[in-house]
mmCIF file of C-alpha atoms in Angstrom:
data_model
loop_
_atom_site.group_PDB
_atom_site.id
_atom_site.type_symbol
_atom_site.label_atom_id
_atom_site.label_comp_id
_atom_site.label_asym_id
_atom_site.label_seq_id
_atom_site.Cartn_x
_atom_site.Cartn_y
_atom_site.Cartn_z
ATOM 1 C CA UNK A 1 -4.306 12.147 15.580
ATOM 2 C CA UNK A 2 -2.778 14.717 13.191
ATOM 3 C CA UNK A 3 -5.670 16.118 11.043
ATOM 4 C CA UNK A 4 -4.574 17.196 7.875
ATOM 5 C CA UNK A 5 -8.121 17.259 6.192
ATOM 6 C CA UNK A 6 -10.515 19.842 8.344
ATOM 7 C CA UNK A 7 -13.338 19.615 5.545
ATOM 8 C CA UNK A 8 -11.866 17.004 3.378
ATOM 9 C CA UNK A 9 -15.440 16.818 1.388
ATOM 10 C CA UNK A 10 -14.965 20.552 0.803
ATOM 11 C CA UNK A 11 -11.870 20.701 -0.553
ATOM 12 C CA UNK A 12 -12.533 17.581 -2.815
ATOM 13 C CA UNK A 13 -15.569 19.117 -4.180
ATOM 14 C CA UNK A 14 -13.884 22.007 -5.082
ATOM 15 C CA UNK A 15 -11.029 20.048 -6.601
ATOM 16 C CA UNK A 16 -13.265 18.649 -8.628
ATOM 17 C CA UNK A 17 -14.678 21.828 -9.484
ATOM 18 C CA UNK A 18 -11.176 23.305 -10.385
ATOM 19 C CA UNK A 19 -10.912 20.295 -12.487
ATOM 20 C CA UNK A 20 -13.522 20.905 -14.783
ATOM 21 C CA UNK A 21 -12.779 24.741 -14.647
ATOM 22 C CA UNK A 22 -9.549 23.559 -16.337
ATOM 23 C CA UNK A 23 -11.590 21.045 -19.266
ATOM 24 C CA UNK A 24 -13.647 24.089 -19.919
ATOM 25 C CA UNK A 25 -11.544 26.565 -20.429
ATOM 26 C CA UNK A 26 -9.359 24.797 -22.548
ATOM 27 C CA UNK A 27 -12.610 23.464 -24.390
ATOM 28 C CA UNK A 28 -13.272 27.496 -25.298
ATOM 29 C CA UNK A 29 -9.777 28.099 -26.055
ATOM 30 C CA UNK A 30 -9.717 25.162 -28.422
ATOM 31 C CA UNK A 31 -7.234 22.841 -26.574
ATOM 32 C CA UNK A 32 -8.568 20.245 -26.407
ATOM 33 C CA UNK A 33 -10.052 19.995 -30.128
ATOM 34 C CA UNK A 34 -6.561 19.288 -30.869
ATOM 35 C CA UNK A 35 -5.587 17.134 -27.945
ATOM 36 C CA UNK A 36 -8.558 14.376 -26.321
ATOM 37 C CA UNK A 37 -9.864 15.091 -23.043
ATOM 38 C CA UNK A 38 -7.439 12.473 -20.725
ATOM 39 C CA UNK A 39 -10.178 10.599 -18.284
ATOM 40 C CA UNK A 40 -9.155 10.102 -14.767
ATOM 41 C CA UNK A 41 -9.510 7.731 -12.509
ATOM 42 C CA UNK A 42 -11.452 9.877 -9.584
ATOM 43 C CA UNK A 43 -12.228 9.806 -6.058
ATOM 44 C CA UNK A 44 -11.812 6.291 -5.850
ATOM 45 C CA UNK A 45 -13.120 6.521 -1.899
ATOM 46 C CA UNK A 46 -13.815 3.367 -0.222
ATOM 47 C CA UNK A 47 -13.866 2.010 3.433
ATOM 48 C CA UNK A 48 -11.915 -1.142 4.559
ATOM 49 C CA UNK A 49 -14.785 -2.998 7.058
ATOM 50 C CA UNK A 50 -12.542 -4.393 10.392
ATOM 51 C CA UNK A 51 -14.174 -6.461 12.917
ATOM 52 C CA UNK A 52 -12.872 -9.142 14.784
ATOM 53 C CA UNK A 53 -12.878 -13.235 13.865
ATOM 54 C CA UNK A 54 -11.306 -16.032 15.814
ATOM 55 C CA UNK A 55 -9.757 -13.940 18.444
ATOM 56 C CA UNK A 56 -7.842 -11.701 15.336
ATOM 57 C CA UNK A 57 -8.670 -8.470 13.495
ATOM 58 C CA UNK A 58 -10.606 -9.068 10.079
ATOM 59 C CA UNK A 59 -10.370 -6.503 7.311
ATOM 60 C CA UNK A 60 -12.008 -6.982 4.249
ATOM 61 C CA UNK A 61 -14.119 -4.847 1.570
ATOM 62 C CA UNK A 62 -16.803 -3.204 2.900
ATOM 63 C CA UNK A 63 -20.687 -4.220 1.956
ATOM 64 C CA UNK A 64 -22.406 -0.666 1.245
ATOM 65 C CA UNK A 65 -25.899 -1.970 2.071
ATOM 66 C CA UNK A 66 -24.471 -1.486 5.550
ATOM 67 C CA UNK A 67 -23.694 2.034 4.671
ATOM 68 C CA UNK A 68 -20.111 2.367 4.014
ATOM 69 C CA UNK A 69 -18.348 3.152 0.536
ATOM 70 C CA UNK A 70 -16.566 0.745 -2.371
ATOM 71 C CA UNK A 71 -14.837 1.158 -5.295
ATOM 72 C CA UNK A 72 -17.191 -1.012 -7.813
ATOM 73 C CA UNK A 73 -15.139 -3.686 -10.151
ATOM 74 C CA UNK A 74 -16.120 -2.441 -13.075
ATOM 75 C CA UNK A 75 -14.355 1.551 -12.602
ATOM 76 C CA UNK A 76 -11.300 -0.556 -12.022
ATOM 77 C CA UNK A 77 -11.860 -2.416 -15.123
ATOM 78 C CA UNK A 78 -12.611 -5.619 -14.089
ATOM 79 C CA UNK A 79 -15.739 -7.847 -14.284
ATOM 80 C CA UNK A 80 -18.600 -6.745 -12.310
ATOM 81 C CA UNK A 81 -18.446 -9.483 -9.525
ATOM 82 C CA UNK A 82 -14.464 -9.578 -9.671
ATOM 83 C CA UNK A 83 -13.152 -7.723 -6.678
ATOM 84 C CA UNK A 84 -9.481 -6.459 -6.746
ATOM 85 C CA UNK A 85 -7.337 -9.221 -5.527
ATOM 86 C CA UNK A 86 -4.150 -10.011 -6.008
ATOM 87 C CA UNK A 87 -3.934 -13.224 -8.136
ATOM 88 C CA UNK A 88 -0.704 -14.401 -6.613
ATOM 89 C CA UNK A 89 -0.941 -14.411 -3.411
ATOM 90 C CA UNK A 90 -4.720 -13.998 -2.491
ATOM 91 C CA UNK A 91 -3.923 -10.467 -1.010
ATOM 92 C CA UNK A 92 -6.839 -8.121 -1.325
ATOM 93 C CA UNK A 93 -6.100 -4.580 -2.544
ATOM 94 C CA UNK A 94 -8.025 -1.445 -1.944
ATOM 95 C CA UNK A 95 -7.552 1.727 -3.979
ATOM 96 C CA UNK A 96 -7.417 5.325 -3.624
ATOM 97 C CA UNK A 97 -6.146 7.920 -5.072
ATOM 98 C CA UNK A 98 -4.476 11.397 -4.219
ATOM 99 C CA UNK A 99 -5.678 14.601 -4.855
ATOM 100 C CA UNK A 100 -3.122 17.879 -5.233
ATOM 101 C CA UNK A 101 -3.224 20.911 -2.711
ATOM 102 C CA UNK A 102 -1.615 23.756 -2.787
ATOM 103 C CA UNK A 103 1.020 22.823 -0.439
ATOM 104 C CA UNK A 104 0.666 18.952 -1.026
ATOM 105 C CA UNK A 105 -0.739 15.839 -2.631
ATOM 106 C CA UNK A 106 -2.675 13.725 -0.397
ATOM 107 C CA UNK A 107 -5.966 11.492 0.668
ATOM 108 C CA UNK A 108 -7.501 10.327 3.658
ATOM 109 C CA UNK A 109 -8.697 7.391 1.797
ATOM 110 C CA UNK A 110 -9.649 4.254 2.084
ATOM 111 C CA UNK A 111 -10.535 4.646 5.333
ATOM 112 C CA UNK A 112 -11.666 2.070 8.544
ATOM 113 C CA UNK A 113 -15.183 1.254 8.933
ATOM 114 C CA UNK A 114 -16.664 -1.387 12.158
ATOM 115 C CA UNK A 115 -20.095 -2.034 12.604
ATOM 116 C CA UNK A 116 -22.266 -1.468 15.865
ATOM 117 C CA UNK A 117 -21.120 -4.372 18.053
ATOM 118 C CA UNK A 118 -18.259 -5.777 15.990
ATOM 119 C CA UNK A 119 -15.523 -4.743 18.131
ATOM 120 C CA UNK A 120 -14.883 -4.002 22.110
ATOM 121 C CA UNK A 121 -15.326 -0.469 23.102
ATOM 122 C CA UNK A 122 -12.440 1.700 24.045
ATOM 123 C CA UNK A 123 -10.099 -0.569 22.238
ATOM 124 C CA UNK A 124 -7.347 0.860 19.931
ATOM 125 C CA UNK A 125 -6.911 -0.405 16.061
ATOM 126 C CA UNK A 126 -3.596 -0.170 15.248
ATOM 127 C CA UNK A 127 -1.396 -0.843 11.994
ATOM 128 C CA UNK A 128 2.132 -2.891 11.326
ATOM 129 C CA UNK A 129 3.377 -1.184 8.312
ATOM 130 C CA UNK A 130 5.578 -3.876 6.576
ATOM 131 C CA UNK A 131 7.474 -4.256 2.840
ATOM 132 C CA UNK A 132 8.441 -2.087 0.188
ATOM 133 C CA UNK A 133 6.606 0.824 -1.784
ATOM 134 C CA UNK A 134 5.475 -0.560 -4.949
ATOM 135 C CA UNK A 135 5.077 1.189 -7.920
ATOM 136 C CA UNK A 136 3.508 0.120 -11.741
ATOM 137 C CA UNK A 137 5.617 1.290 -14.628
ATOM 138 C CA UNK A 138 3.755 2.205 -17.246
ATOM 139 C CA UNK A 139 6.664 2.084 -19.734
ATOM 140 C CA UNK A 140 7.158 -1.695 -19.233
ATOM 141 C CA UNK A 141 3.491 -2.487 -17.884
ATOM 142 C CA UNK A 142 5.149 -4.412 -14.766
ATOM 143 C CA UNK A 143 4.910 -3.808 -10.998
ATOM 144 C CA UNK A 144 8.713 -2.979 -9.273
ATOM 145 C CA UNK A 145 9.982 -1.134 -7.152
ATOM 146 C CA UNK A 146 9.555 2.934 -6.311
ATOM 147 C CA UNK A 147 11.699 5.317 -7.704
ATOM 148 C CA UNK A 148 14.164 6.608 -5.744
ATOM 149 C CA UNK A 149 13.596 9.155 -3.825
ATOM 150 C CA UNK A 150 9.913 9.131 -3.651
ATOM 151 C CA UNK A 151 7.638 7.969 -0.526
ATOM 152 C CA UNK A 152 4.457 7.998 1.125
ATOM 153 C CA UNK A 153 3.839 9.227 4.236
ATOM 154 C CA UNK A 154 1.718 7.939 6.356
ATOM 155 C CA UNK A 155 0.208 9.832 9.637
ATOM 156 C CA UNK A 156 -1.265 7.841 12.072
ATOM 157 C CA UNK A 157 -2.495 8.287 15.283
ATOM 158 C CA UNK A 158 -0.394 10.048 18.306
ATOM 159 C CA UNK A 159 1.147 7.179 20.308
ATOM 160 C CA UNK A 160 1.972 7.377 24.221
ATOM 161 C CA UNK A 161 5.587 5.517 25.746
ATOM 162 C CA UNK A 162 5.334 5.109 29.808
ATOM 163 C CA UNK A 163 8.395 7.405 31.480
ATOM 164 C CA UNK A 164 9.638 6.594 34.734
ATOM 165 C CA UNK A 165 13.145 9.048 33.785
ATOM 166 C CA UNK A 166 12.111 12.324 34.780
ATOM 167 C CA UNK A 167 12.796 11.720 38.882
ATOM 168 C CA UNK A 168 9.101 12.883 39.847
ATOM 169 C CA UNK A 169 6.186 10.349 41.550
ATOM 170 C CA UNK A 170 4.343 11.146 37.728
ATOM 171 C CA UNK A 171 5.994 11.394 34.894
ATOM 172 C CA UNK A 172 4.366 12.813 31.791
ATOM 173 C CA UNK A 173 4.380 10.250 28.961
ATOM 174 C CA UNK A 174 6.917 10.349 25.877
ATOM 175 C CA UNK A 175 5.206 10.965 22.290
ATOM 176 C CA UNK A 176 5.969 9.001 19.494
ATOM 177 C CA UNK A 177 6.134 10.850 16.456
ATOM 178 C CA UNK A 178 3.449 9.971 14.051
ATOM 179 C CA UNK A 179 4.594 9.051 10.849
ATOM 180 C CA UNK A 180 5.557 6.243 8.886
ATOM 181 C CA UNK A 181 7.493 5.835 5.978
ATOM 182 C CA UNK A 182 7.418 3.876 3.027
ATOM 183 C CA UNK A 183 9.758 3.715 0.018
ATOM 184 C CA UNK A 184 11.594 1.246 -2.422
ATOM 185 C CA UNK A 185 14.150 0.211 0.492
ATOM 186 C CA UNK A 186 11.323 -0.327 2.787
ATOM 187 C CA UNK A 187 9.691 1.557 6.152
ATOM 188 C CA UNK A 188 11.000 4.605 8.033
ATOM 189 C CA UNK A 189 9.937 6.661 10.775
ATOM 190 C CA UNK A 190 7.277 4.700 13.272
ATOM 191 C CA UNK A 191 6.330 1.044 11.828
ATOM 192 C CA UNK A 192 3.268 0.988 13.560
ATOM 193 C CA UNK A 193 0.646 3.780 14.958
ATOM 194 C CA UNK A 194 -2.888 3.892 16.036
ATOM 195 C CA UNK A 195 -5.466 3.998 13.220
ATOM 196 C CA UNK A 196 -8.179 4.486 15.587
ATOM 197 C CA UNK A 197 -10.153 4.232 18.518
ATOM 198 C CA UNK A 198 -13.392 1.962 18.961
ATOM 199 C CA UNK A 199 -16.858 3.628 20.017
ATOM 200 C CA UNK A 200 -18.919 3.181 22.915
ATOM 201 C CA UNK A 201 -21.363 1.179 20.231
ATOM 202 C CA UNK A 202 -18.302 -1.252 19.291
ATOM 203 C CA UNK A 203 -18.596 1.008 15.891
ATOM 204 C CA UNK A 204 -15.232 2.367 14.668
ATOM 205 C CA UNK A 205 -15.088 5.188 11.035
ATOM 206 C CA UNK A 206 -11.583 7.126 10.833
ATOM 207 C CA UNK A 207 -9.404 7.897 8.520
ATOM 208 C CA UNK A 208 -5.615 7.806 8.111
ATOM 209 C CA UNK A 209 -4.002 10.784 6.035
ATOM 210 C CA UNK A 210 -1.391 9.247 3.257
ATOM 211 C CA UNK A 211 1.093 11.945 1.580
ATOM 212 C CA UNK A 212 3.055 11.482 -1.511
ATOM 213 C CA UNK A 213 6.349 13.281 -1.341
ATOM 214 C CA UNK A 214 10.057 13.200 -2.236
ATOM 215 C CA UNK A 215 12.520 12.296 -0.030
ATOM 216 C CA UNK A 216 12.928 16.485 0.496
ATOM 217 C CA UNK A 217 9.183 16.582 1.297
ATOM 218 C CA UNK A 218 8.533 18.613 -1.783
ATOM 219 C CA UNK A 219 4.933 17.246 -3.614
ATOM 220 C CA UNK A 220 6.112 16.447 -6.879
ATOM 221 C CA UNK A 221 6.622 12.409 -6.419
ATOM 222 C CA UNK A 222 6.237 11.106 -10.130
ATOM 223 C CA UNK A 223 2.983 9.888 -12.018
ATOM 224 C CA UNK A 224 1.832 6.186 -10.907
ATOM 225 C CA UNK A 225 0.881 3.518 -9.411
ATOM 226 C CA UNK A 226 2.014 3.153 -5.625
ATOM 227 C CA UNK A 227 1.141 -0.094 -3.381
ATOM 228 C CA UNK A 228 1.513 -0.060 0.210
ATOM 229 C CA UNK A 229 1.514 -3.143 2.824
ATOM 230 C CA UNK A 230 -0.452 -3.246 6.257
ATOM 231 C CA UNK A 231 -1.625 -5.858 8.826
ATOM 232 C CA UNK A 232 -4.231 -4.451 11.766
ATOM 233 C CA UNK A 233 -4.559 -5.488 15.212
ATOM 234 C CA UNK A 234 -5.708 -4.116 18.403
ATOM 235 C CA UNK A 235 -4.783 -4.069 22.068
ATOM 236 C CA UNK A 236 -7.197 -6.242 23.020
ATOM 237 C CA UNK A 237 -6.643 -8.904 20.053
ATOM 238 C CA UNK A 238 -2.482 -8.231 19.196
ATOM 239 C CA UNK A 239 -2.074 -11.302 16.533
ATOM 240 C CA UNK A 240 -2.109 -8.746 13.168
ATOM 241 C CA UNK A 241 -4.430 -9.707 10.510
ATOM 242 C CA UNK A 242 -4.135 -11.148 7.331
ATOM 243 C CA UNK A 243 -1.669 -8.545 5.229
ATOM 244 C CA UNK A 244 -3.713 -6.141 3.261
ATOM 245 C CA UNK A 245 -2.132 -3.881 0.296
ATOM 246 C CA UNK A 246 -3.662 -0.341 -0.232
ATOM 247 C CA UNK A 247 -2.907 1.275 -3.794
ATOM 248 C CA UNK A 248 -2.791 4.629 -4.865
ATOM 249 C CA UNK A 249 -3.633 6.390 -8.303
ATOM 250 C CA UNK A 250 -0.941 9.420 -8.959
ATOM 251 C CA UNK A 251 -2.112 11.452 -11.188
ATOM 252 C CA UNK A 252 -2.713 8.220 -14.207
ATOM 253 C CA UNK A 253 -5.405 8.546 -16.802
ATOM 254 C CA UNK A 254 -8.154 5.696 -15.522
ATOM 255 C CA UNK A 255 -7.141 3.525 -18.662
ATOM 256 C CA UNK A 256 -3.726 3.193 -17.371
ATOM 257 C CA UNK A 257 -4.727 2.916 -13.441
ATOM 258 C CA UNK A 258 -6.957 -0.093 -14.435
ATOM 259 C CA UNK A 259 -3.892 -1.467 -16.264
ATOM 260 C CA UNK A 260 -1.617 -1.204 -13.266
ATOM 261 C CA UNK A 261 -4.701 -3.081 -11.303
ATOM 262 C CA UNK A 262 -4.460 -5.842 -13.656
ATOM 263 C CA UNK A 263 -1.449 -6.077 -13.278
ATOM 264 C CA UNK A 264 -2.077 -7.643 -10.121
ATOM 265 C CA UNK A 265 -5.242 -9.171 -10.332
ATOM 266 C CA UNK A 266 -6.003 -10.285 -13.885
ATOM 267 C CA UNK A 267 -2.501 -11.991 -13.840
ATOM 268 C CA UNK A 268 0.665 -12.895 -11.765
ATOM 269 C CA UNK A 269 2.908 -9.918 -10.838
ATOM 270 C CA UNK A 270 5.709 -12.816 -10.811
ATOM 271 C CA UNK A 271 6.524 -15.252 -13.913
ATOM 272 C CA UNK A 272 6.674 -18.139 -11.150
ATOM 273 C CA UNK A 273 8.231 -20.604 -13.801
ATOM 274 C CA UNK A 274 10.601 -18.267 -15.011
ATOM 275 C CA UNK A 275 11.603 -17.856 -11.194
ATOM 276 C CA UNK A 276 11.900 -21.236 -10.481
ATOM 277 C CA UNK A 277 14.627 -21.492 -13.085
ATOM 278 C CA UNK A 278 16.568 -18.516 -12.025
ATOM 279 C CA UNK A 279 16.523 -20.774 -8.178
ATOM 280 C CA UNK A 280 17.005 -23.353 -10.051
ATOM 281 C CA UNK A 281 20.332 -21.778 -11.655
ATOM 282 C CA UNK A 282 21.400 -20.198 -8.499
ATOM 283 C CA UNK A 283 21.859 -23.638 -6.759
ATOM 284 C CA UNK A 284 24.171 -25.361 -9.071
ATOM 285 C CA UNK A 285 25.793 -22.216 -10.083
ATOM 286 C CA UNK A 286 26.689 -21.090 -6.166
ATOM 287 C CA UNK A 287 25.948 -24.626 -4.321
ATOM 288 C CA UNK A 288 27.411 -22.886 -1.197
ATOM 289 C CA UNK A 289 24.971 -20.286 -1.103
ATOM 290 C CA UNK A 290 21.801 -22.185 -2.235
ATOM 291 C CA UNK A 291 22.346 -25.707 -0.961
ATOM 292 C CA UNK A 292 20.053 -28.828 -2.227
ATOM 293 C CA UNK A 293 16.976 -28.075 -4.101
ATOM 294 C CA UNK A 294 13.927 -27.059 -2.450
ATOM 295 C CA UNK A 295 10.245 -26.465 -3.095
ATOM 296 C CA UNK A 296 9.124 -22.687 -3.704
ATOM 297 C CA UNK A 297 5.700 -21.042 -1.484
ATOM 298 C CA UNK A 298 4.246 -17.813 -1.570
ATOM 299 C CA UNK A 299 4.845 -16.021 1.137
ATOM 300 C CA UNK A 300 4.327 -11.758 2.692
ATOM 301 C CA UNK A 301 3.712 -11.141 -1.505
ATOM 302 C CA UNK A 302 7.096 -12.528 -2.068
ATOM 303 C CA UNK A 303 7.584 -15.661 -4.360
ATOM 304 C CA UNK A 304 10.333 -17.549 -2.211
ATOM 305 C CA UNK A 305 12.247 -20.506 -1.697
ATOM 306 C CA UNK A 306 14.880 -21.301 2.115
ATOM 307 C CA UNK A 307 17.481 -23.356 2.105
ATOM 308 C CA UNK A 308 19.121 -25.484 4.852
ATOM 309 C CA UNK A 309 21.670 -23.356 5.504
ATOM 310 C CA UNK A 310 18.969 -20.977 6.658
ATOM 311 C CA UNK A 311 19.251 -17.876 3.862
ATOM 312 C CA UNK A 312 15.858 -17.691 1.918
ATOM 313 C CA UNK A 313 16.076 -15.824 -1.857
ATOM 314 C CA UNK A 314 12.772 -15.119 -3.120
ATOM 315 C CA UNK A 315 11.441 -12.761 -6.039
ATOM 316 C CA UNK A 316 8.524 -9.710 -5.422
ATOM 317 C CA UNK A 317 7.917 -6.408 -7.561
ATOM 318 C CA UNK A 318 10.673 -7.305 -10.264
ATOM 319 C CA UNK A 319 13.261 -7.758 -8.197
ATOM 320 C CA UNK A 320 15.293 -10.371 -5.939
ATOM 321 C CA UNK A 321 15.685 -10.353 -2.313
ATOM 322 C CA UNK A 322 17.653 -12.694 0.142
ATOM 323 C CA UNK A 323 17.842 -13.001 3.977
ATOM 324 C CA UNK A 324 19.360 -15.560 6.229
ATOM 325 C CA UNK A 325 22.665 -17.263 6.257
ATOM 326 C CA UNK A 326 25.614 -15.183 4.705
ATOM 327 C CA UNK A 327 22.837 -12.282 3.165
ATOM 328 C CA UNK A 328 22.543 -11.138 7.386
ATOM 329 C CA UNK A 329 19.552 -10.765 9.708
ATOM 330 C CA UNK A 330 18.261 -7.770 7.550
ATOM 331 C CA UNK A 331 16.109 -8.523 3.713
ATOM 332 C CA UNK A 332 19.130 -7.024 1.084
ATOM 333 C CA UNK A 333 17.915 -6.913 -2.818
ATOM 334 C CA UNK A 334 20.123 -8.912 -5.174
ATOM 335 C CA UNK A 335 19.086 -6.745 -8.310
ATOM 336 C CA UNK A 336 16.271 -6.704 -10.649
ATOM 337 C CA UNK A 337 14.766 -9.561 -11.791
ATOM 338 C CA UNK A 338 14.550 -9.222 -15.806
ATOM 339 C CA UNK A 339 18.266 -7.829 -15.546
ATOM 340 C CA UNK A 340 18.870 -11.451 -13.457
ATOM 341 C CA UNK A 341 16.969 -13.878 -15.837
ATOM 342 C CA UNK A 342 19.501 -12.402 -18.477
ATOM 343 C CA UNK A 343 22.062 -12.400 -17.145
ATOM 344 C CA UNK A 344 21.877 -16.289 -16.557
ATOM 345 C CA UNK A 345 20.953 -17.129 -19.647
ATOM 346 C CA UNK A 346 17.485 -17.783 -18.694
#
């Protein structure tokens, strides 16, 4: 696995220290008696506990009486025995946030914690990147889509391809290169890698290193919100998990990072009545396209309804999506949602 981190704890303590370097000097030179101190969110560090139910990979927040780490409600804003979950869909979300290097701005966070026994030894967790990057605009308080031209990169674990093309009795396996890719139109690179490899106990800890970048690879990616989309599985038990959603504070004060997480949890991210009537609209305005009315479901985060005809049109982060029928094979966006509504009257 690519290590980015040698001594992550190092270099976050002396982030931290460089931080309030920064609030003190500017406290002596008067700065901030004209401007108040902006509170961040900080090392929001947690594990994600995996083990294995039912013949499938099971993540789910991690209890720290067994020793691992979690982000409590309350520094996300929410009520003390409220854990971050998405209200829509059920989908539980676990934060982090990156910290700026020199050369980039990154995390190894949250990372992948199995207790003695819970697993089978020798076996490899893996992930299934899936979706769009998500990203909370401040300016209109709603979850859409990324900017363009921003991503996070995501370095997982070295993966090995048989070769039987190089004409000898043993031929040295092909490496995957191990990155993946996420942005506004979805994942690049290598959709899934290996996040780790189980102990001789059954245990598992590791960590995945997650980089925010442009397009160029250049570490100034704009201030946010991000949300990322994974399901788990291993070799041993390949059915992926339950979808999981990881999201990352960008440089946001804390007050607007616990807005962006109720933005998911303390309310819908999708005005389900207001997309029912766009559906609604869409089948009597193009009855070829969107034939007979049909009940909407919640489905992969999106808010959806399919038609007979086979193409499905559904609504997630502000925006509309369709698939099936005369829209392809391939999910192609339709637009944004508000920019829809209106334009239908609606």
């Amino acid at each position: 696995m690519m290590i980015l981190f040698e001594n992550l704890y190092t270099k976050r303590l002396l982030n931290c220290l460089f931080k309030l370097r920064n609030i003190t000097i500017g406290i002596l030179s008067g700065t901030y008696l004209l401007y108040p101190i902006t509170l961040f969110a900080g090392e929001l560090h947690q594990h994600i506990e995996v083990t294995i139910v039912d013949q499938r990979v099971h993540a789910s927040f991690c209890r720290p009486e067994k020793g691992c780490s979690l982000v409590k409600p309350e520094t996300l804003g929410l009520p003390a025995a409220q854990m971050p979950v998405d209200q829509l869909t059920g989908t539980p979300i676990y934060v982090s946030e990156f910290i700026i290097f020199p050369d980039r701005t990154a995390i190894d966070s949250p990372g992948f914690e199995g207790l003695e026994g819970d697993m089978t030894p020798g076996d490899k967790i893996r992930y299934l990147a899936s979706g769009h990057l998500s990203y909370w605009n401040t300016e209109k308080r709603q979850w859409s889509l990324a900017p363009e031209g921003v991503q996070i990169r995501l370095a997982g674990g070295l993966d090995l391809q048989p070769n039987q093309d190089c004409g000898q009795v043993f031929c040295i396996p092909k490496t995957v290169e191990g990155f993946t890719l996420f942005n506004r139109h979805g994942i690049d690179g290598t959709p899934s890698l290996i996040v780790g490899e189980i102990r001789s106990d059954g245990s598992l800890h590791t960590h995945l290193d997650w980089i925010i970048e442009t397009s160029q690879g250049a570490p100034d990616a704009s201030i946010g919100a991000y949300m990322v989309e994974l399901q788990l599985f291993t070799e041993t038990y390949p059915e992926p998990s339950d979808t999981l959603w990881i999201m990352f504070n960008n440089g946001l004060a804390l007050e607007d990072f616990q807005h962006a997480v109720a933005g998911r949890v303390m309310q819908s991210s999708t005005d389900t009545a207001l997309a029912d009537k766009l559906f609604s609209w869409a089948e009597s305005s193009y009855p070829s396209l969107f034939p007979h009315a049909t009940t909407s479901f919640i489905a992969f985060g999106f808010y959806a309804r399919c038609y007979q005809n086979g193409v499905c049109v559904a609504v997630k982060d502000n925006h509309i999506f369709a698939v099936g029928g005369e829209f392809g094979a391939d999910i192609v966006m339709l637009g944004e949602f508000d920019v829809l509504t209106a334009q239908a009257g609606l």
